[in-house]
GROMACS .gro file of C-alpha atoms in nm:
model
  160
    1UNK     CA    1   0.004  -0.008   0.009
    2UNK     CA    2   0.304   0.224  -0.026
    3UNK     CA    3   0.167   0.403  -0.354
    4UNK     CA    4  -0.172   0.483  -0.171
    5UNK     CA    5   0.016   0.612   0.126
    6UNK     CA    6   0.230   0.817  -0.117
    7UNK     CA    7  -0.086   0.982  -0.268
    8UNK     CA    8  -0.225   1.045   0.090
    9UNK     CA    9   0.093   1.211   0.213
   10UNK     CA   10   0.131   1.434  -0.099
   11UNK     CA   11  -0.221   1.547  -0.082
   12UNK     CA   12  -0.247   1.584   0.302
   13UNK     CA   13   0.108   1.701   0.369
   14UNK     CA   14   0.222   1.865   0.054
   15UNK     CA   15   0.463   2.117   0.220
   16UNK     CA   16   0.692   1.807   0.326
   17UNK     CA   17   0.766   1.695  -0.026
   18UNK     CA   18   0.917   1.795  -0.349
   19UNK     CA   19   0.794   1.514  -0.550
   20UNK     CA   20   0.626   1.168  -0.538
   21UNK     CA   21   0.579   0.853  -0.725
   22UNK     CA   22   0.306   0.600  -0.696
   23UNK     CA   23   0.345   0.255  -0.845
   24UNK     CA   24   0.039   0.037  -0.893
   25UNK     CA   25  -0.163   0.276  -0.698
   26UNK     CA   26  -0.390   0.570  -0.744
   27UNK     CA   27  -0.582   0.847  -0.552
   28UNK     CA   28  -0.830   0.710  -0.298
   29UNK     CA   29  -1.168   0.859  -0.323
   30UNK     CA   30  -1.175   0.874   0.056
   31UNK     CA   31  -0.861   1.083   0.068
   32UNK     CA   32  -0.991   1.304  -0.222
   33UNK     CA   33  -1.314   1.381  -0.025
   34UNK     CA   34  -1.112   1.497   0.271
   35UNK     CA   35  -0.812   1.690   0.158
   36UNK     CA   36  -0.654   1.890  -0.133
   37UNK     CA   37  -0.274   1.981  -0.183
   38UNK     CA   38  -0.154   2.316  -0.053
   39UNK     CA   39   0.101   2.378  -0.325
   40UNK     CA   40   0.224   2.245  -0.666
   41UNK     CA   41   0.439   1.926  -0.657
   42UNK     CA   42   0.572   1.695  -0.914
   43UNK     CA   43   0.387   1.367  -0.926
   44UNK     CA   44   0.422   1.048  -1.134
   45UNK     CA   45   0.209   0.736  -1.155
   46UNK     CA   46   0.315   0.391  -1.293
   47UNK     CA   47   0.026   0.180  -1.355
   48UNK     CA   48  -0.055  -0.141  -1.563
   49UNK     CA   49  -0.373  -0.152  -1.770
   50UNK     CA   50  -0.430  -0.524  -1.678
   51UNK     CA   51  -0.389  -0.502  -1.300
   52UNK     CA   52  -0.600  -0.748  -1.133
   53UNK     CA   53  -0.553  -0.577  -0.786
   54UNK     CA   54  -0.581  -0.207  -0.853
   55UNK     CA   55  -0.813  -0.131  -1.152
   56UNK     CA   56  -0.653   0.094  -1.394
   57UNK     CA   57  -0.987   0.247  -1.480
   58UNK     CA   58  -1.059   0.290  -1.104
   59UNK     CA   59  -1.309   0.116  -0.883
   60UNK     CA   60  -1.252  -0.097  -0.599
   61UNK     CA   61  -0.917  -0.245  -0.518
   62UNK     CA   62  -0.889  -0.590  -0.362
   63UNK     CA   63  -0.917  -0.458  -0.004
   64UNK     CA   64  -1.249  -0.275  -0.071
   65UNK     CA   65  -1.104   0.087  -0.094
   66UNK     CA   66  -1.269   0.281  -0.392
   67UNK     CA   67  -0.994   0.459  -0.604
   68UNK     CA   68  -0.976   0.695  -0.911
   69UNK     CA   69  -0.826   0.542  -1.212
   70UNK     CA   70  -0.478   0.609  -1.317
   71UNK     CA   71  -0.575   0.866  -1.577
   72UNK     CA   72  -0.833   1.034  -1.346
   73UNK     CA   73  -0.571   1.059  -1.082
   74UNK     CA   74  -0.314   1.198  -1.317
   75UNK     CA   75  -0.581   1.466  -1.435
   76UNK     CA   76  -0.644   1.551  -1.084
   77UNK     CA   77  -0.272   1.650  -1.028
   78UNK     CA   78  -0.266   1.834  -1.379
   79UNK     CA   79  -0.558   2.042  -1.256
   80UNK     CA   80  -0.400   2.107  -0.897
   81UNK     CA   81  -0.076   2.202  -1.053
   82UNK     CA   82  -0.229   2.418  -1.313
   83UNK     CA   83  -0.059   2.234  -1.589
   84UNK     CA   84  -0.073   2.263  -1.966
   85UNK     CA   85  -0.347   2.009  -2.041
   86UNK     CA   86  -0.179   1.882  -2.348
   87UNK     CA   87   0.056   1.593  -2.268
   88UNK     CA   88   0.369   1.499  -2.459
   89UNK     CA   89   0.338   1.144  -2.533
   90UNK     CA   90   0.626   0.883  -2.579
   91UNK     CA   91   0.559   0.525  -2.676
   92UNK     CA   92   0.802   0.250  -2.587
   93UNK     CA   93   0.787  -0.117  -2.709
   94UNK     CA   94   1.137  -0.243  -2.670
   95UNK     CA   95   1.091  -0.576  -2.523
   96UNK     CA   96   0.901  -0.886  -2.644
   97UNK     CA   97   0.709  -0.939  -2.333
   98UNK     CA   98   0.353  -0.862  -2.470
   99UNK     CA   99   0.359  -0.522  -2.286
  100UNK     CA  100   0.419  -0.173  -2.406
  101UNK     CA  101   0.469   0.172  -2.246
  102UNK     CA  102   0.318   0.520  -2.315
  103UNK     CA  103   0.461   0.813  -2.112
  104UNK     CA  104   0.245   1.110  -2.069
  105UNK     CA  105   0.425   1.422  -1.950
  106UNK     CA  106   0.248   1.738  -1.859
  107UNK     CA  107   0.460   2.057  -1.817
  108UNK     CA  108   0.383   2.427  -1.799
  109UNK     CA  109   0.283   2.372  -1.441
  110UNK     CA  110   0.299   2.630  -1.151
  111UNK     CA  111   0.631   2.649  -0.987
  112UNK     CA  112   0.785   2.443  -1.284
  113UNK     CA  113   0.669   2.095  -1.138
  114UNK     CA  114   0.545   1.825  -1.381
  115UNK     CA  115   0.307   1.544  -1.382
  116UNK     CA  116   0.376   1.215  -1.548
  117UNK     CA  117   0.169   0.901  -1.622
  118UNK     CA  118   0.352   0.580  -1.704
  119UNK     CA  119   0.087   0.367  -1.873
  120UNK     CA  120   0.207   0.021  -1.886
  121UNK     CA  121  -0.022  -0.141  -2.145
  122UNK     CA  122  -0.088  -0.507  -2.086
  123UNK     CA  123   0.107  -0.512  -1.757
  124UNK     CA  124  -0.021  -0.628  -1.426
  125UNK     CA  125   0.036  -0.545  -1.060
  126UNK     CA  126   0.417  -0.549  -1.018
  127UNK     CA  127   0.727  -0.320  -0.978
  128UNK     CA  128   0.811  -0.262  -1.352
  129UNK     CA  129   1.158  -0.405  -1.443
  130UNK     CA  130   1.145  -0.692  -1.202
  131UNK     CA  131   1.058  -1.050  -1.208
  132UNK     CA  132   0.802  -1.103  -0.941
  133UNK     CA  133   0.617  -1.434  -0.854
  134UNK     CA  134   0.383  -1.484  -0.577
  135UNK     CA  135   0.252  -1.848  -0.569
  136UNK     CA  136  -0.129  -1.877  -0.589
  137UNK     CA  137  -0.181  -1.500  -0.656
  138UNK     CA  138  -0.245  -1.381  -1.017
  139UNK     CA  139  -0.053  -1.042  -1.051
  140UNK     CA  140  -0.096  -1.031  -1.433
  141UNK     CA  141   0.190  -0.992  -1.682
  142UNK     CA  142   0.539  -0.866  -1.592
  143UNK     CA  143   0.690  -0.576  -1.796
  144UNK     CA  144   1.043  -0.496  -1.880
  145UNK     CA  145   0.956  -0.187  -2.070
  146UNK     CA  146   1.056   0.041  -1.784
  147UNK     CA  147   1.300  -0.008  -1.488
  148UNK     CA  148   1.095   0.154  -1.210
  149UNK     CA  149   1.382   0.189  -0.966
  150UNK     CA  150   1.590   0.386  -1.211
  151UNK     CA  151   1.294   0.608  -1.315
  152UNK     CA  152   1.192   0.686  -0.972
  153UNK     CA  153   1.544   0.768  -0.882
  154UNK     CA  154   1.574   1.008  -1.203
  155UNK     CA  155   1.252   1.185  -1.077
  156UNK     CA  156   1.373   1.235  -0.723
  157UNK     CA  157   1.725   1.322  -0.832
  158UNK     CA  158   1.590   1.606  -1.042
  159UNK     CA  159   1.423   1.759  -0.736
  160UNK     CA  160   1.718   1.762  -0.512
   0.00000   0.00000   0.00000
């Protein structure tokens, strides 16, 4: 639940952070109803379109919490940060793993922050760029289109 906690902290305690990334998590409707960010902040989401645990389009996650979809969560941050609504889109399909990647980057935001969505098409619930197997739990397809650890570090490093 680290990605959901990240969103909660970014929204409720914005002043403590410079950037945040949620992997396989979106904005909880409960958090959305109770708080809004107090300043612009760079935010990124990394979400698989075929995630069986956290629906890409939104709805109820496995534990029962209702969430916005990945694109709705991204749009919310674009609005809060007053970004240009037109995203730069980059498509990547470098691996033969039945997945692909679209990166949506929103710039022109207040205080020079940015919002990104890493849309992992065909991917399930995993840390992108790793091999994950949990016996008896269907997490969906893994993807090697993105190394999430390296990308998260690049995002954080750019805000040091």
